[in-house]
Coordinates of C-alpha atoms in Angstrom, one line a residue:
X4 CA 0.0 0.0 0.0
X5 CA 1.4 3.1 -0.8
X6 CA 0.4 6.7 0.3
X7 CA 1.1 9.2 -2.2
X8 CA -0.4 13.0 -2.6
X9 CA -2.5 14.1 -5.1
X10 CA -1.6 15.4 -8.0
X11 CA -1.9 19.2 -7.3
X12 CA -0.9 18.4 -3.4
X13 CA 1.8 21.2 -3.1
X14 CA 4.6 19.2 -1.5
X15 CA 6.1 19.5 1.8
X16 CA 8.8 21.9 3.2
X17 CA 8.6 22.0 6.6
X18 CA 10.9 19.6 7.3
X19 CA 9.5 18.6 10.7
X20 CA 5.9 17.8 9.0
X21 CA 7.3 15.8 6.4
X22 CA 8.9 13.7 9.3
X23 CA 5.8 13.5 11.0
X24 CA 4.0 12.3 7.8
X25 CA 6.5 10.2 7.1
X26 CA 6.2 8.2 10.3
X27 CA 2.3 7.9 9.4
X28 CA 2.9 7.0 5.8
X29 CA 4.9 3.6 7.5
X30 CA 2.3 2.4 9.6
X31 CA 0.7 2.1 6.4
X32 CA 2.3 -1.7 6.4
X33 CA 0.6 -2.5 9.4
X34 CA -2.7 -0.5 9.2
X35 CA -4.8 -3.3 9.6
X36 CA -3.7 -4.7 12.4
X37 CA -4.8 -3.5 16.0
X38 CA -1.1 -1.9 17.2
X39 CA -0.8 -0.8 13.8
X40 CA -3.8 1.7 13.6
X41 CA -3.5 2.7 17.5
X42 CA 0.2 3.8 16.1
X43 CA -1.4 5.5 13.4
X44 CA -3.6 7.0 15.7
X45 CA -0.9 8.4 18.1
X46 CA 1.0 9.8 15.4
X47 CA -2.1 12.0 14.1
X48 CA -2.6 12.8 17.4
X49 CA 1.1 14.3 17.2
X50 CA -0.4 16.7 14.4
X51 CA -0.8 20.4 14.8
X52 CA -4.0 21.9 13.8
X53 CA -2.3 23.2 10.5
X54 CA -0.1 20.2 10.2
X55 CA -3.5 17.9 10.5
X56 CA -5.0 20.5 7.6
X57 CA -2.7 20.0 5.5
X58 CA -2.4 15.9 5.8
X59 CA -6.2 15.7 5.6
X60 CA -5.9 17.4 2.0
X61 CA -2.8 15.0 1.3
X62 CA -4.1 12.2 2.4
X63 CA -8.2 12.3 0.7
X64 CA -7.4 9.6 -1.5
X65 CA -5.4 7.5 0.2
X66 CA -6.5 4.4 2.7
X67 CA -9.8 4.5 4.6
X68 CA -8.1 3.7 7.7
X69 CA -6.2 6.6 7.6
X70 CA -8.4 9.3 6.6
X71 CA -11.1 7.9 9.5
X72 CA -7.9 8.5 11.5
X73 CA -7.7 12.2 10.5
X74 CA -11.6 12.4 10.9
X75 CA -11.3 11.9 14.2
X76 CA -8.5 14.3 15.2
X77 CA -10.4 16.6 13.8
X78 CA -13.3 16.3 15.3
X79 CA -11.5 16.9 18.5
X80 CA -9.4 19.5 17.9
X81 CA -13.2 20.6 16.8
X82 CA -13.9 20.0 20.7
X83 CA -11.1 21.7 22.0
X84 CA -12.6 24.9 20.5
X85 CA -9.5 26.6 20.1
X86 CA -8.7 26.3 16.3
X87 CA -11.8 27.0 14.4
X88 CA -9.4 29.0 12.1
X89 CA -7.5 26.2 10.9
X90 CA -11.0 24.2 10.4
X91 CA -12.5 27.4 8.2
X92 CA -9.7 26.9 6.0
X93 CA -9.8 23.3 5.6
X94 CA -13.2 23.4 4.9
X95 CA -12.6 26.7 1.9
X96 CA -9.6 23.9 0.7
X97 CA -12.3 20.9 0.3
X98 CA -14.9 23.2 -1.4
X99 CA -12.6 24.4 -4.0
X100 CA -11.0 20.7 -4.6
X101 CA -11.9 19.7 -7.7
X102 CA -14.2 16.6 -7.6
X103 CA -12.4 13.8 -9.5
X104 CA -12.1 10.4 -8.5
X105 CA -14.8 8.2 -7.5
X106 CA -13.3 9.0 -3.7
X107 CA -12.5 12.5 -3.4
X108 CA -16.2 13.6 -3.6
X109 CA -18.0 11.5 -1.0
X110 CA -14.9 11.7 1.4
X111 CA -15.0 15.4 0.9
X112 CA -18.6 15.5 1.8
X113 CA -18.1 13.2 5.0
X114 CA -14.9 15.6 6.5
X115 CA -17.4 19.0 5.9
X116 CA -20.1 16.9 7.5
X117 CA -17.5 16.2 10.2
X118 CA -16.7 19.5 10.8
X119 CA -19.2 21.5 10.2
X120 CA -20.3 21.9 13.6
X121 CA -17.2 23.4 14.6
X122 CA -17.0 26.2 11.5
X123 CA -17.6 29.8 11.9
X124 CA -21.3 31.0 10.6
X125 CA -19.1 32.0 7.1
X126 CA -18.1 28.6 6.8
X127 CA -21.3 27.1 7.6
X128 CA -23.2 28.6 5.1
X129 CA -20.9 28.1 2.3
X130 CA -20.8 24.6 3.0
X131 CA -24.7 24.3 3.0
X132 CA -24.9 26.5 0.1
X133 CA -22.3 23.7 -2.0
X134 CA -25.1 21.3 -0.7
X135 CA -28.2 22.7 -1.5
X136 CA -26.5 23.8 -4.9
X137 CA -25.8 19.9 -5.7
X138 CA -29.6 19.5 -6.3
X139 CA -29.4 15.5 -5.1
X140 CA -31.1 13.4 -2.5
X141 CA -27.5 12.7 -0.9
X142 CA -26.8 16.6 -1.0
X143 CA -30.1 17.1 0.6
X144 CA -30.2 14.7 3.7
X145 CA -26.8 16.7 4.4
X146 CA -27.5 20.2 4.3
X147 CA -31.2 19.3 5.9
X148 CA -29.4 17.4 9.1
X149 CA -26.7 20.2 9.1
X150 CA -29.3 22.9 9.0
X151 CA -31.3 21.3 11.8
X152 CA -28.9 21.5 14.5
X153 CA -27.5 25.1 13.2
X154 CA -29.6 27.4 15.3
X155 CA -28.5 30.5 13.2
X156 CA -29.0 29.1 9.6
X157 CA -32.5 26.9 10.2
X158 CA -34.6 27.9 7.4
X159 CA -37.8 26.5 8.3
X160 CA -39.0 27.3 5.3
X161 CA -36.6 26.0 3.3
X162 CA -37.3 22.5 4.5
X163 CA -40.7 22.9 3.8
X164 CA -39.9 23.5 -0.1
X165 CA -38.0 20.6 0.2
X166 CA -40.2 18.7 1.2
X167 CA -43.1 20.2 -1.7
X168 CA -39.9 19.0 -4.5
X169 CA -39.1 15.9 -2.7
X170 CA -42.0 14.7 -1.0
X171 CA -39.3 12.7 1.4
X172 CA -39.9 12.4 5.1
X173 CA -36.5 14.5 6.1
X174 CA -37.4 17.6 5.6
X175 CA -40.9 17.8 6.8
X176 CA -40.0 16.1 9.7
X177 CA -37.5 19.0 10.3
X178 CA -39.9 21.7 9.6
X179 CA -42.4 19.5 12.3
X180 CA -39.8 19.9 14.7
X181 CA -38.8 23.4 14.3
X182 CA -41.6 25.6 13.0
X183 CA -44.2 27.1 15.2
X184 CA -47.8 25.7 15.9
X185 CA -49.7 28.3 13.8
X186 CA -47.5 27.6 10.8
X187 CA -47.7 24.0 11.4
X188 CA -51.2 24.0 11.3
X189 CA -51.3 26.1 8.3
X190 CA -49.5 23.8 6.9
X191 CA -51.2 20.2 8.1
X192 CA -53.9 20.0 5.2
X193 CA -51.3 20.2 2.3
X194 CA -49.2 17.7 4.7
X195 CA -52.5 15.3 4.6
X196 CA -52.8 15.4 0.9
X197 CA -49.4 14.5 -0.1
X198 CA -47.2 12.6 2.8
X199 CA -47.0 9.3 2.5
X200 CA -46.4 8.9 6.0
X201 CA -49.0 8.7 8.8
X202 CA -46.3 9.4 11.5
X203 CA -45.7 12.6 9.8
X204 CA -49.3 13.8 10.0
X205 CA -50.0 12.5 13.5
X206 CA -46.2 14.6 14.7
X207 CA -48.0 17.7 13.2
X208 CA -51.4 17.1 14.4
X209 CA -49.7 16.8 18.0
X210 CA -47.9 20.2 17.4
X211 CA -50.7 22.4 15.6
X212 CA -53.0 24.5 17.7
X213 CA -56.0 23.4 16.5
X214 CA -57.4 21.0 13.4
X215 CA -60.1 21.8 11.1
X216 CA -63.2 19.0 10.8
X217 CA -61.9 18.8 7.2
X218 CA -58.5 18.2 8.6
X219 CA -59.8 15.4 11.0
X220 CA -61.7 13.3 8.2
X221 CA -58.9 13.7 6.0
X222 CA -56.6 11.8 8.6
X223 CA -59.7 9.8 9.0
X224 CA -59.4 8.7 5.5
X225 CA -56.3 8.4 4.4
X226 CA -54.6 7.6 7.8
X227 CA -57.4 5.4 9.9
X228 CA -54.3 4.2 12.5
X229 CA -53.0 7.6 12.5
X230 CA -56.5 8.9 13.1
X231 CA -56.8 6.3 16.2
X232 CA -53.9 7.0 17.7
X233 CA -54.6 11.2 17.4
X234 CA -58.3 10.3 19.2
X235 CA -56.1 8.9 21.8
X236 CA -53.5 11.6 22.5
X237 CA -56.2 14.5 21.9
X238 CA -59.4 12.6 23.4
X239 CA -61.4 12.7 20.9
X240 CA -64.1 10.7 21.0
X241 CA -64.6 7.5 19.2
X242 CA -67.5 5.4 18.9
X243 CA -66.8 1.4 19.1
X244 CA -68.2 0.6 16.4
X245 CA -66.1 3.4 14.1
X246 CA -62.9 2.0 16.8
X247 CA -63.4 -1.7 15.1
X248 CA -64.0 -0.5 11.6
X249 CA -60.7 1.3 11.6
X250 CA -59.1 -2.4 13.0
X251 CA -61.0 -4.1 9.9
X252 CA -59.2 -1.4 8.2
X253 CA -55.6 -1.5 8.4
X254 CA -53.5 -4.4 8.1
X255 CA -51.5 -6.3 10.6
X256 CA -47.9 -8.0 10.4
X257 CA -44.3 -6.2 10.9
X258 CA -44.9 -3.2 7.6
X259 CA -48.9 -3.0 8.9
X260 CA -50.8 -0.7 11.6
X261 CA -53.3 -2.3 13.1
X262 CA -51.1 -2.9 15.7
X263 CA -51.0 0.7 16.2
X264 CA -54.9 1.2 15.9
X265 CA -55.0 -1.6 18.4
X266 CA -53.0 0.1 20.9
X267 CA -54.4 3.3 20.3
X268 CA -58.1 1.9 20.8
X269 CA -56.7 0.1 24.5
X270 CA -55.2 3.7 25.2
X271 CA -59.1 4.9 25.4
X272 CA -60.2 2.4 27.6
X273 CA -62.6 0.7 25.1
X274 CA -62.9 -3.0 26.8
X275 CA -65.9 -3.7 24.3
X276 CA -63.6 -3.3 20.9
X277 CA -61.0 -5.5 22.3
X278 CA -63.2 -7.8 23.6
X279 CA -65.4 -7.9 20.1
X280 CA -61.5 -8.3 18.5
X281 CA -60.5 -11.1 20.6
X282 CA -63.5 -13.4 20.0
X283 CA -63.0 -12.5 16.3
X284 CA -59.1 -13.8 16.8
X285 CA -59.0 -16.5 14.3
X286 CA -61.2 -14.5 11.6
X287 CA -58.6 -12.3 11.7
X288 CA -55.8 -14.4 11.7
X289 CA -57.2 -16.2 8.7
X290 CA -57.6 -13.0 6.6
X291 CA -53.9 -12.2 7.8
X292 CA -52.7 -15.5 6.7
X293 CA -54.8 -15.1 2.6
X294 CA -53.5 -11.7 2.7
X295 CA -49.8 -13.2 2.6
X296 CA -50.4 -15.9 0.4
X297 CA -51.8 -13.7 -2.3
X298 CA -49.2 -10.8 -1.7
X299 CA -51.1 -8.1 -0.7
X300 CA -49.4 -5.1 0.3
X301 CA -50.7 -3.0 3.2
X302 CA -53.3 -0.4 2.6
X303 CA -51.9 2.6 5.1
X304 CA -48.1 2.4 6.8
X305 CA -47.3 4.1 9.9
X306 CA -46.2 3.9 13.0
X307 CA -47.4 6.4 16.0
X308 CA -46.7 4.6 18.9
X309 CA -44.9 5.2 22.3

């Protein structure tokens, strides 16, 4: 194995670096052994915060093992708090590296990822904006989790659109968790219509002020677990017989909900439905078991549960 720079890696002249890197470069015969890699460890751990920026550019295309190794030196000198200058210009370094080799641009990704929470709000935002820029789903989930633990650059907002051109569960659950009631519940009919995902609706729901009567038979329809479990956790009342409809409903097994309408309807108390259930056991079972054999896909998916 041999660890060489990059093309367009400026070489090194300070001489005590390039000793430094050179001891790293020769745990590179044992780098898969246990004494090996804690060597390889130690010697990174030797690394200045400039030194450890300028191997982390060296080294992006080189072994795993060793670029996990630089990872997670800098995610502590990250820790210590005391060098986010030397992380801003690592971080300008990646984002201007030109993206060629099937390596350099996912390993790039992960050390911004890395570091990002340690970045000045400069860095931050150029980072995100590479992201959002990239237009892709893998772009996406990164600036969307970055953004929701970045108190000064959540764009609410922005996660909603997201959500309107993806329709995927990442971003809507981020603006569920950040935006305010009122905007929630401005937003919980169009969230009905178009999320696959009853746990979506029912985390909304929980959050919004208030929900229409349109709102409720919406959930009603689409979502008839969902709609259980939100009768539970808002007591709203449910009659038993529209409590065993929504059972006869959904569909049972490990990708089903009728385990969650189930819990939902013992949540409210209703002794009558889970009585009427149980004595229906092996009807139920039976449908369970033709449902399987002819490959039938559940109707609804969700999970609410505690």
């Amino acid at each position: 194995m041999t660890f060489g720079a990059a093309d367009d890696t400026p070489a090194i002249e300070d001489e005590t670096l390039a000793l430094k890197l050179s001891r790293i470069e020769a745990c590179s015969i044992h780098i898969r052994d246990d004494l090996g890699r804690n060597l390889l460890h130690a010697y990174v751990a030797c690394l200045s915060a400039s030194e450890l920026r300028t191997a982390t550019f060296r080294y992006l295309e080189t072994d795993k093992v060793l670029i996990r190794a630089l990872r997670t030196r800098l995610i502590r000198v990250g820790n210590d708090g005391c060098n986010t200058r030397e992380l801003d210009r690592l971080s300008a370094d990646l984002i201007a590296l030109p993206a060629k080799g099937r390596r350099v641009g996912p390993r790039t990704d992960s050390l911004l990822s890395a570091i990002y929470p340690f970045l000045s709000v400069e860095a931050r935002k150029a980072i995100l904006d590479r992201w959002i820029d990239r237009g892709n789903k893998a772009a996406a989930a990164r600036w969307l989790k970055a953004m929701a633990n970045d108190a000064l650059l959540l764009d609410v907002e922005l996660a909603w659109r997201e959500w309107q051109a993806s329709r995927e569960p990442l971003p809507a659950k981020i603006f569920i968790q950040h935006a305010t009631g009122a905007r929630i519940a401005e937003a919980l009919p169009e969230l009905i219509a178009h999320a696959a995902e009853g746990w979506l609706v029912s985390k909304a729901a929980l959050k919004a002020p208030t929900i229409s009567e349109k709102s409720w038979r919406a959930i009603r329809r689409k979502f008839p677990a969902t709609y259980a479990y939100l009768c539970s956790k808002l007591h709203r009342p449910l009659t038993q017989a529209e409590a065993f409809a929504i059972v006869e409903e959904t569909t049972g097994g490990p990708f089903g909900d009728r385990g969650l309408a189930i819990w939902s309807i013992g949540q409210m108390k209703m002794m009558g439905v889970l009585d009427e259930l149980s004595a229906r056991y092996d009807e139920f079972l039976k449908r369970e078991m033709e449902m399987f054999l002819h490959g039938s896909a559940p109707l609804h998916g969700a999970s609410d549960g505690d």
